[in-house]
Each structure stands twice: as C-alpha cells, then as structure tokens.
Amino acid sequence: MKSHLANDIKYFDYNATHPPYQEILESCLKEYLENFYNPSGITRYSLKNQGKIEQTRKYLSQVTKGKEKQFIFSSTGTEANFLLIQSIRILYPNLESVIVSPFEHASMYAALDSFGFSPLLVHTNKSGTIDLNHLERLLKENPKPVICLYAGNETGVIQPAKLIHSLTKEHGQLFYSDLMQAFCKIPVPFELFDGYTFSGHKIGAGMGAAVTYLPTENKNFRLFGGGNQENEHRAGTENTFAINCLQKVTENQLTNLEEKNIKLKGFQKILEDQLESFGCEIIAKNETRLPNTTFLILPIQTVDFFLLGLEEKGIIVSTGSSCKSRAREASKSLLQMGYSEEEALRAIRISTGSFTTLEDVNLLIDQIKILIQKLK
C-alpha cells in the first residue's frame, strides 16, 4: 500500500503517529457510513455492530493468547494507561508506591500520580536498559508491582522483558507494560505481561481506538461509570469505526512484519552510519532496539533552527516523546541515562515506518548534512 502523504512531505515521526493506511480506513469508513448504528442499542442493527466489536476482541485474544473479556477498548493511549493503573489501585487499595522504569510515557506517570502511587524508579545508564540488579534489589527489599515499557518511545531500546518477568514472578508480583511502540513493530511476548496497553494510531489505524489488557476479570476496574459498555469497564459508546480499523490494520501489519523490519533495519544502518560521520552521537547504538528508531544528539546547539530548516524542505522529525516535543524540555529519559541537560536538549528522534522509502532516507541524510555544516 502507498502512503497518502503529499509528495513534498517526507515523514520521519512514526513513533508519534503512524500515517493512516488510506485504503483500509476508507473501507472501514464505508462500512461505518452504511452501518452507523449505536452498538449499545437493542435493534438487530446495533447488535450487529456490537458483534463486530466482539469479533475484534476475539481477534486480539487469538493474536496475543489473552482472555477476551480482559481486552478493553478506549479512545487513546493515555486513557488506556489510566485504566491499567486504576486496576492496580483496585487490586492494592493500600499500596503507596510501585516500581517503574525511568522511560515511561508522561501519561503513565500522570496516571500513577492520579491514583496515589509514588514511582520507585529503576536505575539505568547510557545503555537505555534498566538495571536488573537494582530491580532485583527493589523487589527483595519491598516487593511491589513493576511497570516497564517494552520498547522506548524515544530511544527505541527493547527492555529485557523475559528477565523482568522472571524477577517479578520470583517475588510474587505483577508485571505491566506499555506496548505502544512495540505492538505491530516487533514480535511481542505477550505472555510475559500481566497487563499492557497499545493504540491504533501508532500502527496506522488512525485516532480513536486504544486497548488495555487487564490482569484479571474484575468489574471494579472502571475508567468511567454510567454505562455497561466494555463489560462495565468503560462507559461510553464505542468507536466502531476506529475499532474496525484497528483490527484490519493489525492484520496487515503482522502479515508484513518481517519484510518491513528487514527494510527498516537497512534504512537504520544507512542513516546512522552517515549521521556518525557528521559528528552525531547515536544513543544506545549497541543495544537491542526497534529497527525503525534512531535517537541522536546533534553536534550543534541551534536545534530549533535545525528543525525549522528540515521543515522548510518538507521533512518532519521529532525532538522525542510527542507529548513533550512542543515544550522543548530536556528529555527526562536522557537525563536518567546520565546525559547532561545540554546534551539532552540537542537530541532529536528519527522514526521510520511502512511508507518510508530509500529515496526519503537519502534526502534526509543530505539535508541533515547541509544544515549541520551551515549551523556549526
């Protein structure tokens, strides 16, 4: 499938949002326009739409080997993360803190604060991987649930989930993970996680549908009250269009996953070899990372002018996590990894995806070289 992007836009911010699969979304929109009925209604037309939602739930259970009733649809990744953390509060009403990686999305920390949890951060270093010895020490001293994303949204570093799982089970604790950047990008060992989240817009399904997998069936896990939708976990009419898109794009992504990643890994090597020759530092280069993600420190101070220069050429990159990219704050992940604030403010993220071409990558390399030379 081809990207719907205009020819003059070269997009390198897939970790913020994946461009939509136009043909799939148009097909789903056609279905929605013909069958727009409220899935919570009592007519056969409504029941048919509810059936489509349940079919997607069943599909996700087949893909992940999870239990159908523990998949809950919401509208955004932030919502999904809040429901995940709310489930911890219900399970542990007197718990004051949880063990958390230093790489989580801002919504995860916000959810922890909202439900009264203090995060005990696991140590790390410039590898971008959590310190397993420190995690083990925290679990021994005071066992608590562990939250650690599987793939970093900035660095792309893939955390050692199997070892984290072993440690949590050794100490009788649950292991939760934000899979926003991993789902449909790499093979995911879903069985290692007791609860997790992912979102449709990160894979090209458009905005409007995200998923929480709850650790167990419990009617007290409830993001919103006031209706019995989503097995009473989230009141509010489901977005049948977005949920339908989520399933169909997931099917497409998983079918083409291996071929896509071979292509993106090749782009990553070409890009990073050239960036290093320009004086850029590739963050966590030697760690296991997503094949689509390059997080780097530029050898110049004028990052804002650099970004504007790329945008003038129709090239879009990012300064990191999309929730903070406008603020131009130093990346908290990099600070935790031991980089200085000055270094962190020179960091940018390049993320590729399904519609990226070698021509796009070569153009990006050429423009980065020109701008670094001009701004040094």
Short mmCIF file of C-alpha atoms in Angstrom, two decimals:
data_model
loop_
_atom_site.label_atom_id
_atom_site.label_comp_id
_atom_site.label_asym_id
_atom_site.label_seq_id
_atom_site.Cartn_x
_atom_site.Cartn_y
_atom_site.Cartn_z
CA MET A 1 0.00 0.00 0.00
CA LYS A 2 1.11 3.52 -0.72
CA SER A 3 1.17 6.42 1.70
CA HIS A 4 -1.46 9.10 1.29
CA LEU A 5 1.11 11.76 2.18
CA ALA A 6 1.70 14.52 -0.32
CA ASN A 7 4.87 14.06 -2.37
CA ASP A 8 6.51 17.10 -0.78
CA ILE A 9 6.25 15.69 2.77
CA LYS A 10 8.99 13.36 3.97
CA TYR A 11 7.74 11.97 7.26
CA PHE A 12 10.11 10.63 9.95
CA ASP A 13 7.96 10.76 13.07
CA TYR A 14 6.24 7.37 13.02
CA ASN A 15 6.68 6.91 16.77
CA ALA A 16 4.44 9.93 17.35
CA THR A 17 1.76 8.69 14.98
CA HIS A 18 1.84 6.33 12.03
CA PRO A 19 0.34 7.73 8.81
CA PRO A 20 -3.01 6.05 8.18
CA TYR A 21 -3.45 3.20 5.74
CA GLN A 22 -5.75 5.10 3.43
CA GLU A 23 -7.35 2.13 1.66
CA ILE A 24 -8.11 0.35 4.91
CA LEU A 25 -9.57 3.42 6.60
CA GLU A 26 -11.68 4.26 3.55
CA SER A 27 -13.01 0.69 3.51
CA CYS A 28 -13.86 0.89 7.23
CA LEU A 29 -15.46 4.32 6.75
CA LYS A 30 -17.69 2.90 4.03
CA GLU A 31 -18.79 0.16 6.44
CA TYR A 32 -19.46 2.74 9.13
CA LEU A 33 -21.48 5.04 6.85
CA GLU A 34 -23.68 2.11 5.87
CA ASN A 35 -23.96 0.75 9.43
CA PHE A 36 -23.66 3.70 11.79
CA TYR A 37 -25.96 2.28 14.46
CA ASN A 38 -25.13 2.62 18.15
CA PRO A 39 -23.61 -0.72 19.22
CA SER A 40 -25.27 -0.36 22.63
CA GLY A 41 -28.79 -0.30 21.17
CA ILE A 42 -31.30 -3.16 21.20
CA THR A 43 -32.08 -3.44 17.48
CA ARG A 44 -30.55 -6.11 15.31
CA TYR A 45 -28.58 -3.37 13.53
CA SER A 46 -26.99 -2.29 16.81
CA LEU A 47 -26.35 -5.88 17.83
CA LYS A 48 -24.56 -6.46 14.54
CA ASN A 49 -22.19 -3.59 15.34
CA GLN A 50 -21.64 -4.91 18.86
CA GLY A 51 -20.81 -8.22 17.22
CA LYS A 52 -18.09 -6.53 15.17
CA ILE A 53 -16.55 -5.12 18.35
CA GLU A 54 -16.61 -8.55 19.96
CA GLN A 55 -15.03 -10.02 16.84
CA THR A 56 -12.11 -7.61 17.19
CA ARG A 57 -11.82 -8.51 20.87
CA LYS A 58 -11.73 -12.18 19.88
CA TYR A 59 -9.12 -11.47 17.20
CA LEU A 60 -6.86 -9.73 19.74
CA SER A 61 -7.19 -12.67 22.10
CA GLN A 62 -6.09 -15.00 19.30
CA VAL A 63 -3.10 -12.83 18.38
CA THR A 64 -1.93 -12.40 21.98
CA LYS A 65 -3.25 -15.62 23.60
CA GLY A 66 -5.01 -13.42 26.16
CA LYS A 67 -8.54 -13.73 27.52
CA GLU A 68 -11.22 -11.94 25.52
CA LYS A 69 -13.02 -10.27 28.43
CA GLN A 70 -9.80 -8.69 29.66
CA PHE A 71 -9.38 -6.57 26.49
CA ILE A 72 -10.95 -3.14 26.93
CA PHE A 73 -11.31 -0.55 24.18
CA SER A 74 -10.92 3.15 24.92
CA SER A 75 -10.14 6.20 22.81
CA THR A 76 -6.45 6.99 23.43
CA GLY A 77 -3.25 5.53 24.78
CA THR A 78 -3.47 7.89 27.75
CA GLU A 79 -6.93 6.54 28.61
CA ALA A 80 -5.64 3.01 28.23
CA ASN A 81 -2.76 3.69 30.61
CA PHE A 82 -5.07 5.27 33.19
CA LEU A 83 -7.28 2.18 33.18
CA LEU A 84 -4.22 -0.03 33.57
CA ILE A 85 -3.04 1.91 36.63
CA GLN A 86 -6.55 2.10 38.07
CA SER A 87 -6.61 -1.69 38.03
CA ILE A 88 -3.52 -1.71 40.28
CA ARG A 89 -5.25 0.63 42.73
CA ILE A 90 -8.27 -1.68 42.92
CA LEU A 91 -6.08 -4.74 43.47
CA TYR A 92 -3.89 -2.99 46.04
CA PRO A 93 -6.02 -0.35 47.81
CA ASN A 94 -3.35 0.40 50.45
CA LEU A 95 -0.29 0.32 48.21
CA GLU A 96 1.70 3.56 48.31
CA SER A 97 4.25 3.01 45.54
CA VAL A 98 5.12 0.83 42.55
CA ILE A 99 8.40 0.06 40.80
CA VAL A 100 8.63 1.90 37.49
CA SER A 101 11.15 2.24 34.68
CA PRO A 102 12.54 5.75 34.05
CA PHE A 103 11.43 5.61 30.40
CA GLU A 104 7.63 5.67 30.64
CA HIS A 105 5.36 7.95 28.65
CA ALA A 106 4.22 11.02 30.60
CA SER A 107 0.68 9.63 30.75
CA MET A 108 1.90 6.66 32.79
CA TYR A 109 3.49 8.87 35.44
CA ALA A 110 0.39 11.08 35.42
CA ALA A 111 -1.83 8.04 35.96
CA LEU A 112 0.33 6.88 38.87
CA ASP A 113 0.04 10.30 40.47
CA SER A 114 -3.71 10.44 39.85
CA PHE A 115 -4.26 7.14 41.66
CA GLY A 116 -1.95 7.98 44.54
CA PHE A 117 1.16 5.96 43.68
CA SER A 118 4.73 7.16 44.18
CA PRO A 119 7.02 5.77 41.46
CA LEU A 120 10.17 3.99 42.61
CA LEU A 121 12.40 4.46 39.58
CA VAL A 122 14.70 1.66 38.48
CA HIS A 123 18.26 2.79 37.78
CA THR A 124 19.69 2.86 34.26
CA ASN A 125 22.72 4.18 32.38
CA LYS A 126 23.63 5.26 28.86
CA SER A 127 22.62 1.84 27.56
CA GLY A 128 18.97 2.82 27.92
CA THR A 129 18.28 -0.57 29.50
CA ILE A 130 17.04 -0.83 33.09
CA ASP A 131 19.49 -2.05 35.75
CA LEU A 132 18.25 -5.58 36.52
CA ASN A 133 20.38 -5.77 39.67
CA HIS A 134 18.70 -2.66 41.03
CA LEU A 135 15.28 -4.01 40.07
CA GLU A 136 16.04 -7.24 41.94
CA ARG A 137 17.17 -5.26 44.98
CA LEU A 138 13.96 -3.21 44.98
CA LEU A 139 11.86 -6.37 44.73
CA LYS A 140 13.76 -8.04 47.57
CA GLU A 141 13.53 -5.03 49.87
CA ASN A 142 9.84 -4.36 49.34
CA PRO A 143 8.03 -6.41 46.66
CA LYS A 144 5.69 -4.33 44.52
CA PRO A 145 4.15 -4.46 41.03
CA VAL A 146 6.54 -3.48 38.24
CA ILE A 147 5.78 -1.19 35.29
CA CYS A 148 8.24 -1.19 32.41
CA LEU A 149 7.53 -0.36 28.79
CA TYR A 150 8.77 -2.94 26.32
CA ALA A 151 10.23 -0.54 23.72
CA GLY A 152 11.29 3.02 24.44
CA ASN A 153 9.36 5.69 22.56
CA GLU A 154 12.49 7.86 22.36
CA THR A 155 15.49 5.52 22.32
CA GLY A 156 13.74 2.52 20.77
CA VAL A 157 15.60 0.30 23.25
CA ILE A 158 13.86 -3.02 23.87
CA GLN A 159 13.84 -3.93 27.55
CA PRO A 160 14.71 -7.47 28.79
CA ALA A 161 11.10 -8.46 29.40
CA LYS A 162 11.82 -12.14 29.95
CA LEU A 163 14.24 -11.40 32.79
CA ILE A 164 11.92 -8.77 34.29
CA HIS A 165 9.09 -11.31 34.16
CA SER A 166 11.23 -13.90 35.96
CA LEU A 167 12.14 -11.45 38.72
CA THR A 168 8.57 -10.31 39.27
CA LYS A 169 7.27 -13.87 39.46
CA GLU A 170 10.07 -14.87 41.82
CA HIS A 171 8.75 -12.21 44.19
CA GLY A 172 5.06 -12.83 43.51
CA GLN A 173 4.44 -9.53 41.73
CA LEU A 174 2.57 -8.41 38.61
CA PHE A 175 4.39 -7.06 35.56
CA TYR A 176 2.70 -4.32 33.49
CA SER A 177 3.91 -2.85 30.22
CA ASP A 178 3.16 -0.03 27.79
CA LEU A 179 3.39 -1.68 24.36
CA MET A 180 2.55 1.44 22.36
CA GLN A 181 5.85 1.41 20.46
CA ALA A 182 6.22 -2.38 20.27
CA PHE A 183 2.82 -3.55 19.05
CA CYS A 184 2.98 -4.37 15.33
CA LYS A 185 6.59 -3.16 15.14
CA ILE A 186 8.35 -6.22 16.56
CA PRO A 187 7.24 -9.65 17.76
CA VAL A 188 5.83 -9.15 21.27
CA PRO A 189 5.97 -11.84 24.01
CA PHE A 190 2.50 -11.01 25.36
CA GLU A 191 2.58 -13.95 27.76
CA LEU A 192 5.27 -12.21 29.83
CA PHE A 193 2.99 -9.32 30.79
CA ASP A 194 0.11 -9.42 33.27
CA GLY A 195 -1.37 -6.21 31.86
CA TYR A 196 -0.50 -3.98 28.92
CA THR A 197 -1.68 -1.24 26.57
CA PHE A 198 -1.39 -0.31 22.89
CA SER A 199 -3.04 2.12 20.47
CA GLY A 200 -4.34 2.16 16.89
CA HIS A 201 -2.82 5.44 15.78
CA LYS A 202 0.70 4.12 16.46
CA ILE A 203 0.26 1.48 13.74
CA GLY A 204 -1.60 3.42 11.02
CA ALA A 205 -5.20 2.76 12.09
CA GLY A 206 -5.98 6.42 12.76
CA MET A 207 -7.01 8.03 16.04
CA GLY A 208 -9.85 6.82 18.22
CA ALA A 209 -9.11 3.30 19.49
CA ALA A 210 -6.69 2.08 22.14
CA VAL A 211 -6.56 -1.15 24.12
CA THR A 212 -5.95 -2.11 27.74
CA TYR A 213 -5.37 -5.73 28.66
CA LEU A 214 -6.36 -6.09 32.30
CA PRO A 215 -4.54 -8.51 34.64
CA THR A 216 -7.74 -10.31 35.62
CA GLU A 217 -11.51 -10.09 35.27
CA ASN A 218 -12.80 -7.65 37.86
CA LYS A 219 -15.91 -5.46 37.48
CA ASN A 220 -14.37 -2.91 39.83
CA PHE A 221 -11.80 -1.94 37.20
CA ARG A 222 -13.63 1.01 35.71
CA LEU A 223 -12.29 4.01 33.84
CA PHE A 224 -15.74 5.63 33.57
CA GLY A 225 -19.08 4.72 35.11
CA GLY A 226 -22.57 5.38 33.83
CA GLY A 227 -22.98 2.62 31.25
CA ASN A 228 -22.35 -1.06 30.80
CA GLN A 229 -20.17 -0.83 27.69
CA GLU A 230 -16.87 -2.70 27.57
CA ASN A 231 -18.05 -5.21 30.16
CA GLU A 232 -18.68 -2.24 32.50
CA HIS A 233 -15.03 -1.16 32.43
CA ARG A 234 -15.54 1.99 30.33
CA ALA A 235 -18.89 3.66 29.95
CA GLY A 236 -19.48 5.43 26.65
CA THR A 237 -20.42 4.41 23.14
CA GLU A 238 -17.59 2.53 21.48
CA ASN A 239 -15.94 3.92 18.37
CA THR A 240 -16.93 1.11 16.00
CA PHE A 241 -15.13 2.71 13.06
CA ALA A 242 -11.80 3.06 14.89
CA ILE A 243 -12.02 -0.42 16.43
CA ASN A 244 -12.67 -1.92 12.98
CA CYS A 245 -9.66 -0.01 11.62
CA LEU A 246 -7.53 -1.29 14.49
CA GLN A 247 -8.20 -4.91 13.63
CA LYS A 248 -7.73 -4.59 9.87
CA VAL A 249 -4.50 -2.59 10.15
CA THR A 250 -3.16 -5.00 12.76
CA GLU A 251 -3.81 -7.89 10.38
CA ASN A 252 -1.93 -6.05 7.62
CA GLN A 253 0.98 -5.04 9.85
CA LEU A 254 1.52 -8.53 11.28
CA THR A 255 1.34 -10.14 7.85
CA ASN A 256 4.13 -7.90 6.56
CA LEU A 257 6.12 -7.50 9.79
CA GLU A 258 9.27 -9.46 8.90
CA GLU A 259 9.62 -7.95 5.43
CA LYS A 260 9.03 -4.44 6.76
CA ASN A 261 11.61 -4.79 9.52
CA ILE A 262 14.30 -6.03 7.16
CA LYS A 263 13.74 -2.88 5.11
CA LEU A 264 13.71 -0.55 8.12
CA LYS A 265 16.81 -2.14 9.67
CA GLY A 266 18.63 -1.45 6.42
CA PHE A 267 17.49 2.17 6.48
CA GLN A 268 18.58 2.47 10.12
CA LYS A 269 22.15 1.35 9.32
CA ILE A 270 22.49 3.65 6.31
CA LEU A 271 21.15 6.57 8.30
CA GLU A 272 23.22 6.03 11.43
CA ASP A 273 26.49 5.42 9.58
CA GLN A 274 26.06 8.76 7.84
CA LEU A 275 24.92 10.62 10.96
CA GLU A 276 28.00 9.50 12.85
CA SER A 277 30.21 10.77 10.02
CA PHE A 278 28.57 14.19 10.54
CA GLY A 279 29.50 14.19 14.25
CA CYS A 280 26.19 12.97 15.65
CA GLU A 281 26.07 10.59 18.62
CA ILE A 282 23.65 7.66 18.26
CA ILE A 283 22.06 6.98 21.62
CA ALA A 284 22.12 3.34 22.78
CA LYS A 285 23.50 2.30 19.40
CA ASN A 286 24.77 -1.09 20.58
CA GLU A 287 21.58 -2.09 22.42
CA THR A 288 18.73 -4.15 21.03
CA ARG A 289 16.45 -1.50 19.53
CA LEU A 290 13.41 -1.06 17.35
CA PRO A 291 14.53 -1.23 13.70
CA ASN A 292 12.66 1.98 12.92
CA THR A 293 14.05 4.28 15.63
CA THR A 294 17.18 6.43 15.81
CA PHE A 295 17.65 8.80 18.76
CA LEU A 296 20.68 11.04 18.38
CA ILE A 297 22.49 14.05 19.77
CA LEU A 298 23.28 16.71 17.20
CA PRO A 299 26.75 18.35 17.14
CA ILE A 300 25.14 21.81 17.10
CA GLN A 301 23.37 23.99 19.66
CA THR A 302 20.77 25.59 17.40
CA VAL A 303 18.33 22.66 17.33
CA ASP A 304 15.26 24.84 16.76
CA PHE A 305 16.79 26.33 13.60
CA PHE A 306 17.81 22.84 12.53
CA LEU A 307 14.23 21.57 12.86
CA LEU A 308 12.87 24.61 11.04
CA GLY A 309 15.39 24.04 8.27
CA LEU A 310 14.20 20.47 7.81
CA GLU A 311 10.57 21.55 7.87
CA GLU A 312 11.29 24.15 5.18
CA LYS A 313 12.34 21.22 2.99
CA GLY A 314 9.16 19.30 3.86
CA ILE A 315 10.93 16.93 6.26
CA ILE A 316 9.38 16.10 9.63
CA VAL A 317 11.37 14.66 12.55
CA SER A 318 10.87 14.95 16.31
CA THR A 319 12.64 16.05 19.48
CA GLY A 320 11.44 12.95 21.31
CA SER A 321 8.24 11.86 23.02
CA SER A 322 5.36 13.56 21.19
CA CYS A 323 3.66 14.63 24.43
CA LYS A 324 6.66 16.88 25.20
CA SER A 325 8.04 17.78 21.78
CA ARG A 326 6.48 21.25 21.70
CA ALA A 327 7.80 22.14 25.15
CA ARG A 328 11.47 21.69 24.13
CA GLU A 329 12.33 20.40 27.57
CA ALA A 330 15.32 18.17 28.10
CA SER A 331 14.38 14.53 27.65
CA LYS A 332 13.84 13.00 31.09
CA SER A 333 14.89 9.63 29.69
CA LEU A 334 18.26 11.01 28.66
CA LEU A 335 18.75 12.73 32.00
CA GLN A 336 18.07 9.44 33.77
CA MET A 337 20.56 7.73 31.45
CA GLY A 338 23.29 10.14 32.60
CA TYR A 339 23.33 12.68 29.80
CA SER A 340 23.59 16.36 30.69
CA GLU A 341 20.70 18.76 30.18
CA GLU A 342 22.71 20.49 27.47
CA GLU A 343 23.18 17.19 25.63
CA ALA A 344 19.54 16.23 26.09
CA LEU A 345 18.40 19.50 24.54
CA ARG A 346 20.37 18.62 21.40
CA ALA A 347 18.58 15.31 20.93
CA ILE A 348 16.24 14.52 18.06
CA ARG A 349 14.37 11.35 17.13
CA ILE A 350 14.02 9.91 13.65
CA SER A 351 11.44 7.15 13.27
CA THR A 352 10.55 5.38 10.04
CA GLY A 353 7.75 3.05 9.03
CA SER A 354 5.70 1.28 6.42
CA PHE A 355 5.71 4.09 3.84
CA THR A 356 9.35 5.20 4.21
CA THR A 357 11.46 4.82 1.08
CA LEU A 358 15.20 4.77 0.44
CA GLU A 359 14.76 7.99 -1.53
CA ASP A 360 13.27 9.62 1.58
CA VAL A 361 16.17 8.44 3.74
CA ASN A 362 18.79 9.71 1.31
CA LEU A 363 17.07 13.10 1.10
CA LEU A 364 17.00 13.30 4.92
CA ILE A 365 20.72 12.49 5.10
CA ASP A 366 21.58 15.16 2.51
CA GLN A 367 19.56 17.85 4.29
CA ILE A 368 20.94 16.98 7.73
CA LYS A 369 24.48 17.26 6.39
CA ILE A 370 23.76 20.65 4.81
CA LEU A 371 22.13 22.02 7.95
CA ILE A 372 24.84 20.79 10.34
CA GLN A 373 27.51 22.40 8.15
CA LYS A 374 25.53 25.63 7.95
CA LEU A 375 24.73 25.85 11.68
CA LYS A 376 28.05 24.78 13.16
#
